[in-house]
mmCIF file of C-alpha atoms and ligand atoms in Angstrom:
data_model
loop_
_atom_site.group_PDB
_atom_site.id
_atom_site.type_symbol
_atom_site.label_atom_id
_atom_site.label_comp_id
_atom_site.label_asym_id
_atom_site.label_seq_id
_atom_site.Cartn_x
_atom_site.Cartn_y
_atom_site.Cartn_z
ATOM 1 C CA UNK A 1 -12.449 0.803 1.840
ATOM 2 C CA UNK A 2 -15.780 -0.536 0.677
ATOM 3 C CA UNK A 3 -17.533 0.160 -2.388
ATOM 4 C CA UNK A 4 -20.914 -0.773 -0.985
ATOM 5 C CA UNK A 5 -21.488 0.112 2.329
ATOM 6 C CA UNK A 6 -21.264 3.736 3.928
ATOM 7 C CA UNK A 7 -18.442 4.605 5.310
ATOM 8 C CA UNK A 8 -18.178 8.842 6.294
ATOM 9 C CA UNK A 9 -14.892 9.853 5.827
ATOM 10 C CA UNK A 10 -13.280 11.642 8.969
ATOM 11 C CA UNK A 11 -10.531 14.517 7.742
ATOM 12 C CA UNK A 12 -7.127 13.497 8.768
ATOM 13 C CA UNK A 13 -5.639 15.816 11.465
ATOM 14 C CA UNK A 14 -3.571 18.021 9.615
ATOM 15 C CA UNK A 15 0.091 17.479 9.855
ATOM 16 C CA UNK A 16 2.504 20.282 10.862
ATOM 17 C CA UNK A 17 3.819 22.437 7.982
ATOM 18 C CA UNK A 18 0.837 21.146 5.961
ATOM 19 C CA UNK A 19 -0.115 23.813 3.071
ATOM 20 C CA UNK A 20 -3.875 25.670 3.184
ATOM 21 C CA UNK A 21 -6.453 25.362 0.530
ATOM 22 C CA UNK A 22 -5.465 28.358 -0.404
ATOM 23 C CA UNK A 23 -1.924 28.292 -0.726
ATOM 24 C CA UNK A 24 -2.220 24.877 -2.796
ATOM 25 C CA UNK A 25 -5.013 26.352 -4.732
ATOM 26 C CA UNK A 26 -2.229 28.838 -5.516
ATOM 27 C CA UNK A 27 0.734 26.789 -6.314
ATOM 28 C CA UNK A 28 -1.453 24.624 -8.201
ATOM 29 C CA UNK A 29 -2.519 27.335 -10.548
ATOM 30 C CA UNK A 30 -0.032 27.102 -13.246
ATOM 31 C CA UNK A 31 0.132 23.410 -13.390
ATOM 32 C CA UNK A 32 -3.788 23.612 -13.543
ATOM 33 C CA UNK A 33 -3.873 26.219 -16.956
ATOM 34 C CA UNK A 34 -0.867 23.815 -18.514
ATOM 35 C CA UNK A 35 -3.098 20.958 -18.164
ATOM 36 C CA UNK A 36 -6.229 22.607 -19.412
ATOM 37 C CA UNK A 37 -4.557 23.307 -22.568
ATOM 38 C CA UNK A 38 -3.471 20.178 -22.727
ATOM 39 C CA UNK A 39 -6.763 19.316 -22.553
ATOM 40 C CA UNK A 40 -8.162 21.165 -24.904
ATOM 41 C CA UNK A 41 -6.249 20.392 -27.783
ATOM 42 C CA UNK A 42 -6.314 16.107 -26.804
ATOM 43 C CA UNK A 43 -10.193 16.593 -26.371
ATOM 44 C CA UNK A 44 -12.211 15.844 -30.317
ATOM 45 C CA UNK A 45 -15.576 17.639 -30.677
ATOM 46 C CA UNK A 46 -18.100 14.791 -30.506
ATOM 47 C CA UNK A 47 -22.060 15.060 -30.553
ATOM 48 C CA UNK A 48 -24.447 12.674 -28.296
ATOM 49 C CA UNK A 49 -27.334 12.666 -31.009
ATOM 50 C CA UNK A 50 -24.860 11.384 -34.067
ATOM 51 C CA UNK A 51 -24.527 7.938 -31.320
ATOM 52 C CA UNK A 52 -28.126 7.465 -31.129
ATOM 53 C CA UNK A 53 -30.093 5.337 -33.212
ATOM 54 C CA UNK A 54 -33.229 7.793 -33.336
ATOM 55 C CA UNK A 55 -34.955 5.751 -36.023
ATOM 56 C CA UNK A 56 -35.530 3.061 -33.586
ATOM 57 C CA UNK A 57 -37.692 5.299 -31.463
ATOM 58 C CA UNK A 58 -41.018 5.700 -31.091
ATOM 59 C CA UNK A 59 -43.944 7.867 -29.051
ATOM 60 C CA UNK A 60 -44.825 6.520 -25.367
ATOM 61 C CA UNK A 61 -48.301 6.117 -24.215
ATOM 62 C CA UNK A 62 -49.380 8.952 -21.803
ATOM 63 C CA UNK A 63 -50.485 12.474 -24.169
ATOM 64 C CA UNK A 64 -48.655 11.301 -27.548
ATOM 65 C CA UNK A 65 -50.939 8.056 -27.329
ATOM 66 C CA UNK A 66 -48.187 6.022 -28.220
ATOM 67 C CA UNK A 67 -47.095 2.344 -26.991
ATOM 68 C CA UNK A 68 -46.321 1.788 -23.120
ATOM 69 C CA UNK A 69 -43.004 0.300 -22.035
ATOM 70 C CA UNK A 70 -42.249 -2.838 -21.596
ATOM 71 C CA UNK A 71 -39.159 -5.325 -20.777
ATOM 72 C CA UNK A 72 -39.717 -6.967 -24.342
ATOM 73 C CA UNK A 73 -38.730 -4.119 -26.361
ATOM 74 C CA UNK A 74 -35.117 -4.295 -25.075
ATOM 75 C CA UNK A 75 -32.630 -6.294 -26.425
ATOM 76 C CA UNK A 76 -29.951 -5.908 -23.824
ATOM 77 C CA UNK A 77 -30.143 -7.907 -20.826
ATOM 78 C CA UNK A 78 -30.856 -6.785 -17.102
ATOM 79 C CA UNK A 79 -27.401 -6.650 -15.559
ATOM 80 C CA UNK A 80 -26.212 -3.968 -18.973
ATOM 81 C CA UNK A 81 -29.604 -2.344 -18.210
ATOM 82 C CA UNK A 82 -28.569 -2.084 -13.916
ATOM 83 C CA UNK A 83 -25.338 -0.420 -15.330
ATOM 84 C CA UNK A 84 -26.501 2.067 -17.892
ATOM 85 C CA UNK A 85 -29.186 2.799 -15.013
ATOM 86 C CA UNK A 86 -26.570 3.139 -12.318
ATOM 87 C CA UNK A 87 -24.048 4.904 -14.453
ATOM 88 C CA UNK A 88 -26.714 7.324 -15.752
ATOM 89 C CA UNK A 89 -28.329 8.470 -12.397
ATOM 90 C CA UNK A 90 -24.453 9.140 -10.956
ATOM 91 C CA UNK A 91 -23.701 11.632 -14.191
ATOM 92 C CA UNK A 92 -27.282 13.053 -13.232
ATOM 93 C CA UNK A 93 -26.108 14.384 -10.305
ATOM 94 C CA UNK A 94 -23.513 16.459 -12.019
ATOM 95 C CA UNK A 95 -25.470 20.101 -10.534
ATOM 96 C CA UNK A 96 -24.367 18.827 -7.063
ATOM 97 C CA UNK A 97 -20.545 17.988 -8.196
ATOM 98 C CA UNK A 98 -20.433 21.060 -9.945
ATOM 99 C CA UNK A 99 -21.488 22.683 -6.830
ATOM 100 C CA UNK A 100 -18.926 20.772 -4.816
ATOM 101 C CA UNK A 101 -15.866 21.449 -7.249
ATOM 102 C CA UNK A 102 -17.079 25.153 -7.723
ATOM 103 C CA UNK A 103 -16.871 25.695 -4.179
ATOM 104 C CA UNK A 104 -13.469 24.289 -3.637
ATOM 105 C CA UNK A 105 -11.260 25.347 -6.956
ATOM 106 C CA UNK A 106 -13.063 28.506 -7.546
ATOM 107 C CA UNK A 107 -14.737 30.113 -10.459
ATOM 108 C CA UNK A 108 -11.847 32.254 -11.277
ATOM 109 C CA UNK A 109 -8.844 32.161 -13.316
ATOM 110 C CA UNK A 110 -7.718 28.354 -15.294
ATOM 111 C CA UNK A 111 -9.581 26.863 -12.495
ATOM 112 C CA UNK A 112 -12.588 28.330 -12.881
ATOM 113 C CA UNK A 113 -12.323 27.532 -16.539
ATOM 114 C CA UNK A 114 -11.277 24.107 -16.083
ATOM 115 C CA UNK A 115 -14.432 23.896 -13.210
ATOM 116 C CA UNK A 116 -16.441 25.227 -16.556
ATOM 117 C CA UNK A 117 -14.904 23.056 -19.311
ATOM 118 C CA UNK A 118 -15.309 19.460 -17.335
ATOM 119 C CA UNK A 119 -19.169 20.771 -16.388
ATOM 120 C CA UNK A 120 -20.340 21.591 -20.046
ATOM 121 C CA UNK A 121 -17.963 18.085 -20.784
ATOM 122 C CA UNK A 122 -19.649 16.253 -17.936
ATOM 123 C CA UNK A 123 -23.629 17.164 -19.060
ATOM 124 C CA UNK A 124 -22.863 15.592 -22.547
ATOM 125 C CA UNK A 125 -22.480 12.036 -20.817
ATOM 126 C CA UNK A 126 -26.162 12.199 -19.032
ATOM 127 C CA UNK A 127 -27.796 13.767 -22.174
ATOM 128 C CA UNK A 128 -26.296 10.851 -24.641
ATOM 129 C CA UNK A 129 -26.783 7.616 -22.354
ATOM 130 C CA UNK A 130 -30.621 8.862 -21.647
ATOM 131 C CA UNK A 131 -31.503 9.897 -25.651
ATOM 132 C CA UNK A 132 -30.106 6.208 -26.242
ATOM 133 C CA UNK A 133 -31.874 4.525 -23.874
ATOM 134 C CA UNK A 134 -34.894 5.923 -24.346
ATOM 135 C CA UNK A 135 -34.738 5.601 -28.037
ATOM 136 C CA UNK A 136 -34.508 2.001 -28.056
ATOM 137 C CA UNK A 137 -36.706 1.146 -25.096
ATOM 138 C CA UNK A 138 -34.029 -0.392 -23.118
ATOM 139 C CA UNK A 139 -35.495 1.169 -19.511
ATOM 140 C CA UNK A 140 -38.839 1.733 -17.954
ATOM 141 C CA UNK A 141 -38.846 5.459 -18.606
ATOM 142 C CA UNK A 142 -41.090 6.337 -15.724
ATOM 143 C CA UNK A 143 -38.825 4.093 -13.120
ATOM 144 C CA UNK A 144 -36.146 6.100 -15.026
ATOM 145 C CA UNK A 145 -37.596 9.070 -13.912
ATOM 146 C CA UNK A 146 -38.555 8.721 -10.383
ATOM 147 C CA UNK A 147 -35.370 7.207 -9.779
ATOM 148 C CA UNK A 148 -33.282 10.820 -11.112
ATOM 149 C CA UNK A 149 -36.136 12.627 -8.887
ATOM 150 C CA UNK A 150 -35.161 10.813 -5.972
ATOM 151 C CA UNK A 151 -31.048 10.685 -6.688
ATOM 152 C CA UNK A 152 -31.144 14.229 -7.898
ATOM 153 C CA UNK A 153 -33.333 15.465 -4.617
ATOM 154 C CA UNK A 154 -30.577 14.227 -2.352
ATOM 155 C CA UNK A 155 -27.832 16.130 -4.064
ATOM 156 C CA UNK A 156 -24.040 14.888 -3.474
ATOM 157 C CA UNK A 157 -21.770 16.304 -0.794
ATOM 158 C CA UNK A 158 -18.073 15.391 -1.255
ATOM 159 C CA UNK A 159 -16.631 13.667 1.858
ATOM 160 C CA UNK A 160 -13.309 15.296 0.390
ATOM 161 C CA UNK A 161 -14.149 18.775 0.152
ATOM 162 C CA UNK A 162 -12.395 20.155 3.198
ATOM 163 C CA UNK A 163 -9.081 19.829 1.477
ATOM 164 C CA UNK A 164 -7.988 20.434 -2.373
ATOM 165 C CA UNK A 165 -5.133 17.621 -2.315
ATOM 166 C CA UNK A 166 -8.246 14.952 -1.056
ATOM 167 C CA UNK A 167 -10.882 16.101 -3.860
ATOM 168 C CA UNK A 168 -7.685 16.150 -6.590
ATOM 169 C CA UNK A 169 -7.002 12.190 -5.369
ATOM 170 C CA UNK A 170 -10.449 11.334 -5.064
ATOM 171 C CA UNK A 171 -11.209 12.575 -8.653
ATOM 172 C CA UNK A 172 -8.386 11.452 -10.269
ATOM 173 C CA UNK A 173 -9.702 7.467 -8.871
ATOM 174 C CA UNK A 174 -13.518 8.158 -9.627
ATOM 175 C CA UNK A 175 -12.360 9.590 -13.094
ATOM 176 C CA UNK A 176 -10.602 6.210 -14.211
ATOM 177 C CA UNK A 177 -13.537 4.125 -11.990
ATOM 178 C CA UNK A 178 -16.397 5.744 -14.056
ATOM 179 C CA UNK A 179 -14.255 5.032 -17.469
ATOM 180 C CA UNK A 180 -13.923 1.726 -16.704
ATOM 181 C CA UNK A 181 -17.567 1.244 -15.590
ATOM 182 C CA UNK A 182 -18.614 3.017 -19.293
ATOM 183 C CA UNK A 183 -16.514 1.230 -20.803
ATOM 184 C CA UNK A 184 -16.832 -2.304 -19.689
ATOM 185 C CA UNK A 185 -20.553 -1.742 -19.332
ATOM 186 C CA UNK A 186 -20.522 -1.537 -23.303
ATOM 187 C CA UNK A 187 -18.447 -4.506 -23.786
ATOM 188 C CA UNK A 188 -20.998 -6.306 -21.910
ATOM 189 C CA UNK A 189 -23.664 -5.084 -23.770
ATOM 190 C CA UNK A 190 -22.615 -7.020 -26.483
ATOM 191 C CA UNK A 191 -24.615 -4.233 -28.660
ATOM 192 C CA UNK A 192 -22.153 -2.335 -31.333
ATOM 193 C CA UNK A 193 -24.393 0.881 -30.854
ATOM 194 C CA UNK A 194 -24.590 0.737 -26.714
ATOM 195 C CA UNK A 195 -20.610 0.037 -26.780
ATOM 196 C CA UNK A 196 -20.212 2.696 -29.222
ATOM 197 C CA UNK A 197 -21.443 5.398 -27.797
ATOM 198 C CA UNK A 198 -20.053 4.229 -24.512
ATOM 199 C CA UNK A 199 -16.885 4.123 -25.431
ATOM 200 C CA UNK A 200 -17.120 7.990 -26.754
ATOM 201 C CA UNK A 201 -17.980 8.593 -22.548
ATOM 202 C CA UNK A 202 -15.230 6.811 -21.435
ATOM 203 C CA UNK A 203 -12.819 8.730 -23.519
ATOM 204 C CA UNK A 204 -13.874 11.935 -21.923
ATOM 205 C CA UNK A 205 -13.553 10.341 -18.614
ATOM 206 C CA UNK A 206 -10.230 9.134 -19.639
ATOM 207 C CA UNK A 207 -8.876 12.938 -20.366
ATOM 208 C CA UNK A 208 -10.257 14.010 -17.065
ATOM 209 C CA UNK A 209 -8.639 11.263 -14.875
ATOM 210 C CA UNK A 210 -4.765 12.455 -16.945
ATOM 211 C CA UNK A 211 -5.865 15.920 -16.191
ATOM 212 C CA UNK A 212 -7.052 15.206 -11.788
ATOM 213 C CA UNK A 213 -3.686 12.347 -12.027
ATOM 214 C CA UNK A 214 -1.330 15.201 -13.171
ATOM 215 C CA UNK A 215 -2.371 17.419 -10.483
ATOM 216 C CA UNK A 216 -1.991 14.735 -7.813
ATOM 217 C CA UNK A 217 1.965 14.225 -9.369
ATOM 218 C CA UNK A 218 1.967 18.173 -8.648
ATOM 219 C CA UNK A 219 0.811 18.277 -5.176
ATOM 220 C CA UNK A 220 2.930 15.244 -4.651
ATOM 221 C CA UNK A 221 6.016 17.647 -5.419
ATOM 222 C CA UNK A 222 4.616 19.877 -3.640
ATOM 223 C CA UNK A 223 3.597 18.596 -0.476
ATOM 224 C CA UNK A 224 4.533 14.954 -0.415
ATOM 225 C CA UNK A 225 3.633 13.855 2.961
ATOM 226 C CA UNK A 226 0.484 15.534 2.812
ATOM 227 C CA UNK A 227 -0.130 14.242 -0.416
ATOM 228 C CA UNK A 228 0.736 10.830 0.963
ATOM 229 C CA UNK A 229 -1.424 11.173 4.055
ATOM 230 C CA UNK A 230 -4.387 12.329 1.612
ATOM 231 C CA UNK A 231 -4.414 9.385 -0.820
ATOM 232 C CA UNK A 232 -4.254 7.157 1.855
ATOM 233 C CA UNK A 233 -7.742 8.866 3.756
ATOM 234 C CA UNK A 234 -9.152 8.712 0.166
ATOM 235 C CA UNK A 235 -8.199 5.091 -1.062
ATOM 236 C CA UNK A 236 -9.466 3.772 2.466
ATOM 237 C CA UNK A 237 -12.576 5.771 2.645
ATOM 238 C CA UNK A 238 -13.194 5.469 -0.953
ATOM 239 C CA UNK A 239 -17.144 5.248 -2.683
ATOM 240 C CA UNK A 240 -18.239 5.676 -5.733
ATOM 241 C CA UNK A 241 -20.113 8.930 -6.284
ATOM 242 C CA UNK A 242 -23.371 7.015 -7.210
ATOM 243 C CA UNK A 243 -23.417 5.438 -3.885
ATOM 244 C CA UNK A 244 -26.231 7.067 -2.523
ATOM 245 C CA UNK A 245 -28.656 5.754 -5.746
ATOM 246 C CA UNK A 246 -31.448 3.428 -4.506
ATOM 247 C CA UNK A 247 -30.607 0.143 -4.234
ATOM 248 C CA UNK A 248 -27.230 0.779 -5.344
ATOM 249 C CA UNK A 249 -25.632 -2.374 -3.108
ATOM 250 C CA UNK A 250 -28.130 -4.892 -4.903
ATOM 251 C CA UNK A 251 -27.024 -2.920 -8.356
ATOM 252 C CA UNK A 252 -22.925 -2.885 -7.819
ATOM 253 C CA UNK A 253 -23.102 -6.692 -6.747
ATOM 254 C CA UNK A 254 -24.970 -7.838 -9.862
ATOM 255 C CA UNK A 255 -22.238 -5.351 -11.912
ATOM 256 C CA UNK A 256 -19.354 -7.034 -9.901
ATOM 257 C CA UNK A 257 -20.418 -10.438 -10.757
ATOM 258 C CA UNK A 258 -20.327 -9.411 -14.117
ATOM 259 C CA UNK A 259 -16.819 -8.007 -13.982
ATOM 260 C CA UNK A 260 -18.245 -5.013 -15.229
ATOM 261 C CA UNK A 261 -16.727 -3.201 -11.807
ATOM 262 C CA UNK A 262 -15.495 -5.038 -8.785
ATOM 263 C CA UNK A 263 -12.946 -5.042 -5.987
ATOM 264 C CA UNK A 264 -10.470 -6.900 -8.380
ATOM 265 C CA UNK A 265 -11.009 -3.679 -10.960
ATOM 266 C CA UNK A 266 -10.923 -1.438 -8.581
ATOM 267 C CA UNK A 267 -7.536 -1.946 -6.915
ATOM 268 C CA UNK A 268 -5.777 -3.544 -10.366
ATOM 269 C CA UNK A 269 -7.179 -1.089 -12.791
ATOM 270 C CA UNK A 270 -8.058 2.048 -10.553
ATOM 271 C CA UNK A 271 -5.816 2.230 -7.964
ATOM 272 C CA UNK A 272 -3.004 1.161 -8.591
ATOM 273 C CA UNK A 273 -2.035 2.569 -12.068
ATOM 274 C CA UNK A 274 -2.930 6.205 -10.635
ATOM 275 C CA UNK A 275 -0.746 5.233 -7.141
ATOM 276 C CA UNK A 276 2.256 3.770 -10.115
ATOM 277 C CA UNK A 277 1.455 7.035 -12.079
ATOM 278 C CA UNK A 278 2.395 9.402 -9.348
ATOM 279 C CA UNK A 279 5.650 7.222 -7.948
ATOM 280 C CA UNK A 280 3.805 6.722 -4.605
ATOM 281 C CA UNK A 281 5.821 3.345 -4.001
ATOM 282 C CA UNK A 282 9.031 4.713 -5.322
ATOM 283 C CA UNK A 283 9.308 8.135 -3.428
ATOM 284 C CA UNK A 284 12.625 9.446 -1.340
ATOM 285 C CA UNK A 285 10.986 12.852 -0.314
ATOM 286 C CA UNK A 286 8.811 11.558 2.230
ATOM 287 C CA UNK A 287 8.855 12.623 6.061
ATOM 288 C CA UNK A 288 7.931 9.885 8.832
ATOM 289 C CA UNK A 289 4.647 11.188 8.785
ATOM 290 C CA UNK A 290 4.456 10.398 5.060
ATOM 291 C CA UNK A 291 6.385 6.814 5.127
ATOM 292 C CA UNK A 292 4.011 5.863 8.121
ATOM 293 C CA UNK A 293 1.032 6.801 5.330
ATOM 294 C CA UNK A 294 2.546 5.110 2.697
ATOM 295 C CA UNK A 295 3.175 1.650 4.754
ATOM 296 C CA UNK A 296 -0.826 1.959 5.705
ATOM 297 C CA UNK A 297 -1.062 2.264 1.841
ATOM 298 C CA UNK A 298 0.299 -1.086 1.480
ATOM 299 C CA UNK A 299 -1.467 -2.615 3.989
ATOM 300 C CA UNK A 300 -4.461 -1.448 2.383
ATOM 301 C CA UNK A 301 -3.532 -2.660 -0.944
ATOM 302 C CA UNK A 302 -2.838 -5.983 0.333
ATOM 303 C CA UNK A 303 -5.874 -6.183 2.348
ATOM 304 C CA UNK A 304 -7.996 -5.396 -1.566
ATOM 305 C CA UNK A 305 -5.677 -7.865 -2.803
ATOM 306 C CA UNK A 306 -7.587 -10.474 -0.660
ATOM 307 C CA UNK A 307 -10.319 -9.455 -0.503
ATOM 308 C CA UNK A 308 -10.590 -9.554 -4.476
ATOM 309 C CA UNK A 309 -8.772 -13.128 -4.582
ATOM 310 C CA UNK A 310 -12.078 -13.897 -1.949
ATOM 311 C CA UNK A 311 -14.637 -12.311 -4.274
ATOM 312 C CA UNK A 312 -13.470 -14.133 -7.463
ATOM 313 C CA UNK A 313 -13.099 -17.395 -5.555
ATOM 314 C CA UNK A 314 -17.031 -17.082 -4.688
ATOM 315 C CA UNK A 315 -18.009 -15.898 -8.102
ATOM 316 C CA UNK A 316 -16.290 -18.696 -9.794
ATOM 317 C CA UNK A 317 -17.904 -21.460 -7.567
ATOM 318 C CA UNK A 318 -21.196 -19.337 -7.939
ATOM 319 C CA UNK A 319 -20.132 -19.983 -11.922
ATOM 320 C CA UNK A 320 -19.331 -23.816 -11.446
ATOM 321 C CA UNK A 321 -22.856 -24.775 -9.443
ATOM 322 C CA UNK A 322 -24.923 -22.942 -12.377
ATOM 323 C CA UNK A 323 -22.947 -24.891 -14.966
ATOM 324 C CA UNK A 324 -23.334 -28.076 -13.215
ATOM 325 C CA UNK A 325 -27.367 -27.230 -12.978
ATOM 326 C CA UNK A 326 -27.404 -26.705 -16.383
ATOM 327 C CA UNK A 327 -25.288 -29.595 -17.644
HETATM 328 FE FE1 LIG B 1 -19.189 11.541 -16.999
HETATM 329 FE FE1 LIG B 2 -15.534 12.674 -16.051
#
C-alpha cells in the first residue's frame, strides 16, 4: 500500500465459484436502484456560484488588460493552496472516471442512472473549487491551467476495472479519502469562505462513499470470499486517483505533514470505518480462501499501523527542531 509511489495493481486469480461481472452487475441491480433513491432524497440542491465570493474578483492581464497574478494577492498559505491545487486537478479528471465507471456498470437501467447522477454530482466539485480560486487570486491561473492540460491529457485508467466488486471497494475508500481531503483542507485554510464551500464538497463525497460502502455490504453477502479477496487487492494496492498529477509525491508529503491527509488518516479514518462498516473482522461466512484474505488484511492493517506511528514520530521531531530554532 503506498500513497505515493506507483504501485500497478495485478488482478487476483480468480477463485473457484467466483461470480462474473455480469452476474454481480445483475444481483447488484436492485440493491443499486434502493440506494439511488436513497440518494436522492438525502442529497440538498446546492449551487457552486452562491459559495463564491465573486465581488472579490477582478480581470487578469492578457486581452481584458487587467492585473497579472501574483502570490501576494492570496491570503491562504502554500500548503492550503498545494491542496485545493491537488484536490482540484483529481475532480478534473472526472471525463476519464466517467469513462471508467461507464464502461464497467453500464449506461442502462439504476446503474446507468446512478453512473449519470454521481457524473452531473461530480462536475459541480471542479466548477466550484476553480470559480473560488480564481476569484480571490489564491493560484497562478496560468500554472493552473497547464497543470489540468497536462493531468487531463493523460486521462485515468482504473487499476480496478477488470472486476465490479474491486471498483465498488476502491470507490467506496477514495469516496471517504477525497471527503476527508475537502474537508480537512478547509479546516486548514483557516478561511470561513474556503472551508465553507469545502465543506458543501465533502458532503457530496460523503453520500457517495454510503452509497459505493452499501454496495460493498451487498457483494459481501453475496460473494464473501470474493469480496474478501477484493478488498484486500484494493487496500494493498491502494492510490489516490490524483496520483498521476505532477509532482504529486512533493504535494501529498507537504499535505501529510499538515495532517491534512496521511498514512495515520488513511488507515484510522478511511479504512477502517468502511472495513468496520461492512463486518469484515466479524464475518462467519467466509471460505479458507476468504479467512486466508482476511488474515493478510490484518497484517496489512498492522503494517499502516506502523508505519503511521513512524510518520508521526518524524513529523513531531521535524515539529520540535523548528520550535527549538525559533525559540
Ligand atoms: Fe468530487
Ligand atoms: Fe465523489
Amino acid at each position: 500500500m503506498s500513497l505515493t509511489a506507483e504501485h500497478p495493481q495485478a488482478p487476483s486469480t480468480p477463485l473457484r465459484g467466483d461470480l462474473s461481472q455480469t452476474a454481480v452487475l445483475l444481483e447488484l441491480e436492485p440493491v443499486v436502484e434502493a440506494n439511488l433513491n436513497r440518494h436522492l432524497s438525502a442529497a440538498k440542491e446546492w449551487f457552486p456560484h452562491a459559495y463564491v465570493p465573486w465581488s472579490e474578483g477582478r480581470d487578469f492581464d492578457g486581452p481584458l488588460d487587467g492585473e497579472a497574478w501574483e502570490v501576494g494577492q492570496s491570503r491562504l498559505d502554500e500548503t492550503t493552496r498545494t491542496s485545493l491545487i491537488l484536490n482540484l486537478l483529481t475532480e478534473d479528471n472526472l471525463p476519464s472516471y466517467h469513462h471508467e465507471i461507464a464502461t464497467l456498470f453500464g449506461r442502462d437501467g439504476a446503474w446507468g442512472t446512478w453512473v449519470h447522477r454521481w457524473t452531473a454530482e461530480e462536475g459541480r466539485h471542479g466548477i466550484a473549487i476553480r470559480d473560488y480560486l480564481l476569484a480571490t487570486r489564491a493560484v497562478d491561473p496560468v500554472e493552473l491551467e497547464r497543470a489540468r492540460m497536462t493531468h487531463m491529457s493523460q486521462g485515468y485508467v482504473s487499476p480496478n476495472s477488470h472486476h465490479p466488486i474491486n471498483s465498488i471497494a476502491y470507490v467506496s475508500f477514495q469516496e471517504l479519502a477525497t471527503r476527508i481531503s475537502h474537508r480537512n483542507t478547509g479546516a486548514y485554510s483557516g478561511d470561513k469562505v474556503c472551508d465553507q464551500l469545502l465543506q458543501k464538497v465533502a458532503n457530496d463525497e460523503n453520500l457517495h462513499m454510503v452509497f459505493y460502502r452499501n454496495l460493498l455490504g451487498a457483494a459481501f453477502e453475496l460473494a464473501p470470499d470474493q469480496s474478501m479477496r477484493a478488498v484486500v487487492d484494493v487496500v494493498k494496492n491502494f492510490q489516490m486517483p490524483g496520483a498521476g498529477v505532477e509532482n504529486f509525491g512533493r504535494k501529498s508529503v507537504q499535505m501529510a505533514v499538515a495532517g491534512i491527509y496521511n498514512l495515520r488518516i488513511h488507515r484510522d479514518e478511511v479504512l477502517n470505518p468502511v472495513l468496520r462498516n461492512v463486518r469484515i473482522f466479524e464475518r462467519t461466512d467466509l471460505g479458507p480462501e476468504g479467512e486466508r484474505a482476511r488474515e493478510e488484511l490484518v497484517e496489512i492493517m498492522d503494517a499502516l499501523d506502523g508505519a503511521a506511528a513512524r510518520f508521526e514520530e518524524k513529523v513531531a521531531a521535524r515539529k520540535a527542531r523548528e520550535a527549538a530554532r525559533r525559540a
